[in-house]
CSV table of C-alpha atoms in Angstrom, one decimal:
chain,number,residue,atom,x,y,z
Q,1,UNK,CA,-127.6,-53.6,40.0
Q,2,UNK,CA,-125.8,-54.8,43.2
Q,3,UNK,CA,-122.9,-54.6,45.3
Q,4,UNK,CA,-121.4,-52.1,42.4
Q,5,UNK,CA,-119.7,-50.4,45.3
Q,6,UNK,CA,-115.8,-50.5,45.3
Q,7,UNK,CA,-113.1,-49.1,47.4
Q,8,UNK,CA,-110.2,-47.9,45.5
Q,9,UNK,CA,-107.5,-46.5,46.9
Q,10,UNK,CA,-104.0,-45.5,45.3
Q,11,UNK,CA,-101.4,-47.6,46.5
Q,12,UNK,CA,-97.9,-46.2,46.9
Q,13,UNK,CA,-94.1,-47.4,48.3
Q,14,UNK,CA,-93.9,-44.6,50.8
Q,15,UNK,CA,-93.8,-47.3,53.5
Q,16,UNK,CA,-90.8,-48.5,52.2
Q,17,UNK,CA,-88.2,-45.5,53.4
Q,18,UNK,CA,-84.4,-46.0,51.9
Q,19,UNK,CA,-82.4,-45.7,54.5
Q,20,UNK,CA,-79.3,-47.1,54.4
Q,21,UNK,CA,-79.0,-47.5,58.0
Q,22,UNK,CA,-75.4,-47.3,59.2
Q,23,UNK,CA,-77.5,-46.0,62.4
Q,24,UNK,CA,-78.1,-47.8,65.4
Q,25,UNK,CA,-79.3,-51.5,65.3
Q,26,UNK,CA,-78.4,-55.0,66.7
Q,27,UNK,CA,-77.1,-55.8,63.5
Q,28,UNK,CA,-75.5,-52.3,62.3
Q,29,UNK,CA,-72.8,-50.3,62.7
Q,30,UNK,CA,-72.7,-46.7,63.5
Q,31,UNK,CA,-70.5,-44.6,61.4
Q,32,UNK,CA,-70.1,-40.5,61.0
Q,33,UNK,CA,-67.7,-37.8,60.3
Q,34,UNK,CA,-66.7,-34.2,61.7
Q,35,UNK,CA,-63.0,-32.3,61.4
Q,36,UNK,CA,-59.7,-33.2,63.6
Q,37,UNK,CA,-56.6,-34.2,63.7
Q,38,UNK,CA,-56.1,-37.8,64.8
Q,39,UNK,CA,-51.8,-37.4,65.1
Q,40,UNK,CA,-53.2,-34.4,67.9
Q,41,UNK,CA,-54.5,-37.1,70.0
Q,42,UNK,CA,-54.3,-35.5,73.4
Q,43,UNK,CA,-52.2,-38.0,75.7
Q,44,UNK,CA,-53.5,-40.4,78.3
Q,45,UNK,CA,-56.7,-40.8,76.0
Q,46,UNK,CA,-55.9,-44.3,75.2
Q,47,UNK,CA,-55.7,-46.0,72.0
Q,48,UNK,CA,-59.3,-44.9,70.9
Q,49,UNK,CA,-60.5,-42.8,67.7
Q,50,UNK,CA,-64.3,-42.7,66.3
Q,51,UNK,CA,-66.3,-41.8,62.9
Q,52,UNK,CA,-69.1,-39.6,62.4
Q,53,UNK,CA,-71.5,-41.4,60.9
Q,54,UNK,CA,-73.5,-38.5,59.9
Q,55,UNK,CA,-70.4,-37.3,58.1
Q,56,UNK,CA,-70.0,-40.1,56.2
Q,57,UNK,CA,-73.5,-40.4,54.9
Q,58,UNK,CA,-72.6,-37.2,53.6
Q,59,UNK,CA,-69.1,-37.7,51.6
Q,60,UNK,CA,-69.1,-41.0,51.1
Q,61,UNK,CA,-69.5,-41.0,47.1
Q,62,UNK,CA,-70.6,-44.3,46.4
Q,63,UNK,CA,-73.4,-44.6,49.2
Q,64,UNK,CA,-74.9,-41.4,48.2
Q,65,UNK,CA,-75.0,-42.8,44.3
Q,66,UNK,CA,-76.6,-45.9,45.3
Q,67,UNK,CA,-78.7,-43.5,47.5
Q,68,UNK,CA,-80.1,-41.7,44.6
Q,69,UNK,CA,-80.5,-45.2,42.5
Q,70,UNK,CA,-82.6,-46.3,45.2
Q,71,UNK,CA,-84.8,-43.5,45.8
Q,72,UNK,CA,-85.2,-42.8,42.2
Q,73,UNK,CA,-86.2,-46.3,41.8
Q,74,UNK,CA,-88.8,-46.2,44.7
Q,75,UNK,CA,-90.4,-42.8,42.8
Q,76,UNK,CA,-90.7,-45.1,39.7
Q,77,UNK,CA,-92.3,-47.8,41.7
Q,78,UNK,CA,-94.8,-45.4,42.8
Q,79,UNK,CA,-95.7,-44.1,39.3
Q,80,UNK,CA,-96.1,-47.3,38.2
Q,81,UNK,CA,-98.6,-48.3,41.3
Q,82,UNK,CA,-100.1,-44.9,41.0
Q,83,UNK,CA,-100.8,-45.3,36.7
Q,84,UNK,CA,-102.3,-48.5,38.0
Q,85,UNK,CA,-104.7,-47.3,40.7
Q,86,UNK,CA,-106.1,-44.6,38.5
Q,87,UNK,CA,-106.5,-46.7,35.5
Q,88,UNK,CA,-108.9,-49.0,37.9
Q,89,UNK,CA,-110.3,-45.8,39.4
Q,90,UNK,CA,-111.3,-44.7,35.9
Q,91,UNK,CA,-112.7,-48.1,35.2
Q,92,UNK,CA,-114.9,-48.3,38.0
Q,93,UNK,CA,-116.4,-45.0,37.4
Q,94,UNK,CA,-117.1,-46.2,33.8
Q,95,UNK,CA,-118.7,-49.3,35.0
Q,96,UNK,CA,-121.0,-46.8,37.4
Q,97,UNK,CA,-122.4,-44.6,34.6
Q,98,UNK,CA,-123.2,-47.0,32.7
Q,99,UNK,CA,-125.0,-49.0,35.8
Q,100,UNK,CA,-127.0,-45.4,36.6
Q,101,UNK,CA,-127.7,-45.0,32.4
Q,102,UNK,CA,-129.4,-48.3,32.6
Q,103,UNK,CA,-127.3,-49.5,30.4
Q,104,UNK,CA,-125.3,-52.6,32.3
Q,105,UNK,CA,-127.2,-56.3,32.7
Q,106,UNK,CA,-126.8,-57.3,35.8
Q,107,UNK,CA,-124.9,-60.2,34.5
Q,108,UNK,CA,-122.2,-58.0,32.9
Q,109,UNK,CA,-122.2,-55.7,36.3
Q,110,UNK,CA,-121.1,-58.7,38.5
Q,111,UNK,CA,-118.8,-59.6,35.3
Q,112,UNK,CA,-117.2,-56.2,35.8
Q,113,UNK,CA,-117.3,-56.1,39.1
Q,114,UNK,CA,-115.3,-59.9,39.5
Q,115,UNK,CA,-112.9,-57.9,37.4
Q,116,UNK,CA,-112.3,-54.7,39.2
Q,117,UNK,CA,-111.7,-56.9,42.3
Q,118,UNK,CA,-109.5,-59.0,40.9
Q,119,UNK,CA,-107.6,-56.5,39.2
Q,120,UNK,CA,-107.7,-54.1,42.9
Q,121,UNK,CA,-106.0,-57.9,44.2
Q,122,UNK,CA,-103.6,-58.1,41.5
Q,123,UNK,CA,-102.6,-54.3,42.4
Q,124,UNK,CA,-101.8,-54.6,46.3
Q,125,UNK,CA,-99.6,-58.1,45.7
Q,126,UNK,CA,-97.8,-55.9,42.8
Q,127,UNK,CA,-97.1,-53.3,45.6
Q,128,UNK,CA,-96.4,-55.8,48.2
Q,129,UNK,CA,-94.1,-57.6,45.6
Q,130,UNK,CA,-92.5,-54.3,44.6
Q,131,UNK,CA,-91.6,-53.4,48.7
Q,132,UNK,CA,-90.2,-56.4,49.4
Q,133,UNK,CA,-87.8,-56.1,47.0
Q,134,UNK,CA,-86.7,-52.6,48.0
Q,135,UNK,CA,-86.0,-53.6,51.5
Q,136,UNK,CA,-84.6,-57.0,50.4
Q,137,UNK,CA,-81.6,-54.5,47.8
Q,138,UNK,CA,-81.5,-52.5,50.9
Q,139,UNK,CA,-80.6,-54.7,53.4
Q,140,UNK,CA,-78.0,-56.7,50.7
Q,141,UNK,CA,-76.8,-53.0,49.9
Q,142,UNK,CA,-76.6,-52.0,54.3
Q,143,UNK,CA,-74.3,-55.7,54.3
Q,144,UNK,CA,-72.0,-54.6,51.7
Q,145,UNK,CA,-71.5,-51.1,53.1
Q,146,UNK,CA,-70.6,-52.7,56.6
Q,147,UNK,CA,-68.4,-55.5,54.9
Q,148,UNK,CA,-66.5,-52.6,52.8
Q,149,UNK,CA,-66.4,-50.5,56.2
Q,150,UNK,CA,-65.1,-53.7,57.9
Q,151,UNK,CA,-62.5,-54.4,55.7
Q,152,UNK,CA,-61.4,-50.9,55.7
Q,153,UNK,CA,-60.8,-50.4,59.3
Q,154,UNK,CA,-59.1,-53.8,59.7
Q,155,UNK,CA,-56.8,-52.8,57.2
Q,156,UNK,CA,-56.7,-48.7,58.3
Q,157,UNK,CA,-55.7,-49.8,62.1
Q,158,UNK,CA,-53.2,-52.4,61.0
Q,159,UNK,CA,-50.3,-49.1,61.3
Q,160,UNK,CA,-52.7,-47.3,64.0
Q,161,UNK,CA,-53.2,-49.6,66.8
Q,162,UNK,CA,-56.3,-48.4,68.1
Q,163,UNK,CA,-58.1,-50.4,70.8
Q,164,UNK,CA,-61.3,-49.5,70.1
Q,165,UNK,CA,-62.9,-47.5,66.9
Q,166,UNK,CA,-66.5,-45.9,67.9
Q,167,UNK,CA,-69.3,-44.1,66.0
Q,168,UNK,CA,-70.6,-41.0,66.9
Q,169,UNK,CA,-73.9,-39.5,65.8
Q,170,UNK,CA,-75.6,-36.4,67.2
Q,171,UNK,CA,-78.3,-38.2,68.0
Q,172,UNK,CA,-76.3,-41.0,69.6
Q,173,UNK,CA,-75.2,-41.9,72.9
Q,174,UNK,CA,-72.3,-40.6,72.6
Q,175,UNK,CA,-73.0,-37.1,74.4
Q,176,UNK,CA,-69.4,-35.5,73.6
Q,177,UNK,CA,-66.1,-36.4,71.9
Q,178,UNK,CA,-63.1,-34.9,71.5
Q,179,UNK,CA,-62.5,-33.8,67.7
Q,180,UNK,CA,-58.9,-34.9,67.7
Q,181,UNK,CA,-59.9,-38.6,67.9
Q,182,UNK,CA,-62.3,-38.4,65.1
Q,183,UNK,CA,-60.6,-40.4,61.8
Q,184,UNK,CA,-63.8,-39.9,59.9
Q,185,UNK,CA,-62.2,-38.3,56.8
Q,186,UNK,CA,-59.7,-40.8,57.3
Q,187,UNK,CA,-62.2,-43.1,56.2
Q,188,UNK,CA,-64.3,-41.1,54.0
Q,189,UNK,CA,-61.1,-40.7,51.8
Q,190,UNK,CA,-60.1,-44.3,51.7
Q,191,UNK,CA,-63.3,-45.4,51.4
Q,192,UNK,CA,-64.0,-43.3,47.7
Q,193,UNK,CA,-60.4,-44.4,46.7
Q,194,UNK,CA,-61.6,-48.1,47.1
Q,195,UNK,CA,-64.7,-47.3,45.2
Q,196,UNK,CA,-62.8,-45.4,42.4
Q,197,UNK,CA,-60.3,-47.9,42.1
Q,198,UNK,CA,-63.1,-50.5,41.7
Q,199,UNK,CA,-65.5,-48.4,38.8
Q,200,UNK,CA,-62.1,-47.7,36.9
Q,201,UNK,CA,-61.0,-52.0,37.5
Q,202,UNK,CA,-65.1,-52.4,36.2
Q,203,UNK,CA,-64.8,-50.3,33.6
Q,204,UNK,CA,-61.4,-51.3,32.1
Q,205,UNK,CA,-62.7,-55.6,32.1
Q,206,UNK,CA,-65.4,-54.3,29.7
């Protein structure tokens, strides 16, 4: 028997990290949340408030649900790759005994072996196939977060008249910022109350 040898290795997702990244980024927004008054606005500040973004990760009730969808669906991914890898694993190990019992032809070894490769093929395009579409429901996921957060401030600054609306972050460039500009659980409130209002609208229609 010949060129029996195969590499197997057990594939997973864990490149695929769901993050829904209201973080930095050309095309992001930064977002966050900490405590404050906004109406205590200190004057000669200027018309300028910010959010937390770490904050609203945090409170934000329907990015943390669709959090948990995501990375619960990325652990069943994995099981599925992992079930996979083994099961071709075990079938290669099969395929050696019987190989060192004599027992294989060589015709049926290269048989076998056409088979584990293809079926080790078929294995990394299911896990290429199954992180593309991760990232591709991320990113649609990250563009209705920013278009919800979007239409929120527009309509939250309508009666506020704030020049300018920032993001803060910890890790950000921001280095301090004054607690009574932050409107983060302005937002974190309206935000849910936009996302209950539109389960209970969902669930009434059916």
């Amino acid at each position: 028997m010949k060129n029996l040898s195969l590499i197997l290795s057990i594939l997973s997702l864990a490149g695929v990290i769901i993050i829904f990244g209201m973080q930095s980024g050309s095309s992001k927004k930064k977002t966050a949340v900490t405590t404050g008054t906004v109406s205590d606005m200190p004057a000669g500040t200027g018309r300028i408030a910010y959010v937390d973004i770490d904050t609203l990760e945090a409170h934000y009730d329907y990015l943390k649900t669709k959090k948990d969808e995501f990375e619960s669906r990325q652990q069943r991914m994995e099981s599925e790759l992992q079930r996979s890898a083994q099961q071709l694993q075990q079938d290669y190990m099969e395929l050696q005994q019987k190989a060192q019992a004599g027992t294989l032809t060589q015709a049926e070894g290269e048989k076998a072996q056409k088979r584990l490769l293809q079926g080790q093929q078929s294995l990394e395009t299911r896990q290429q196939s199954l992180a593309e579409q991760l990232i591709k429901e991320r990113d649609e996921f990250n563009e209705e977060i920013h278009n919800l957060l979007d239409s929120f401030l527009t309509e939250y600054n309508k009666d506020k008249g704030y020049d300018f609306i920032l993001t803060y972050t910890k890790s950000g460039q921001i280095m301090y910022a004054d607690k009574r500009l932050n409107i983060t659980q302005d937002v974190i409130d309206g935000m849910n109350a936009i996302s209950r209002s539109r389960h209970n609208t969902k669930e009434a229609s059916q």
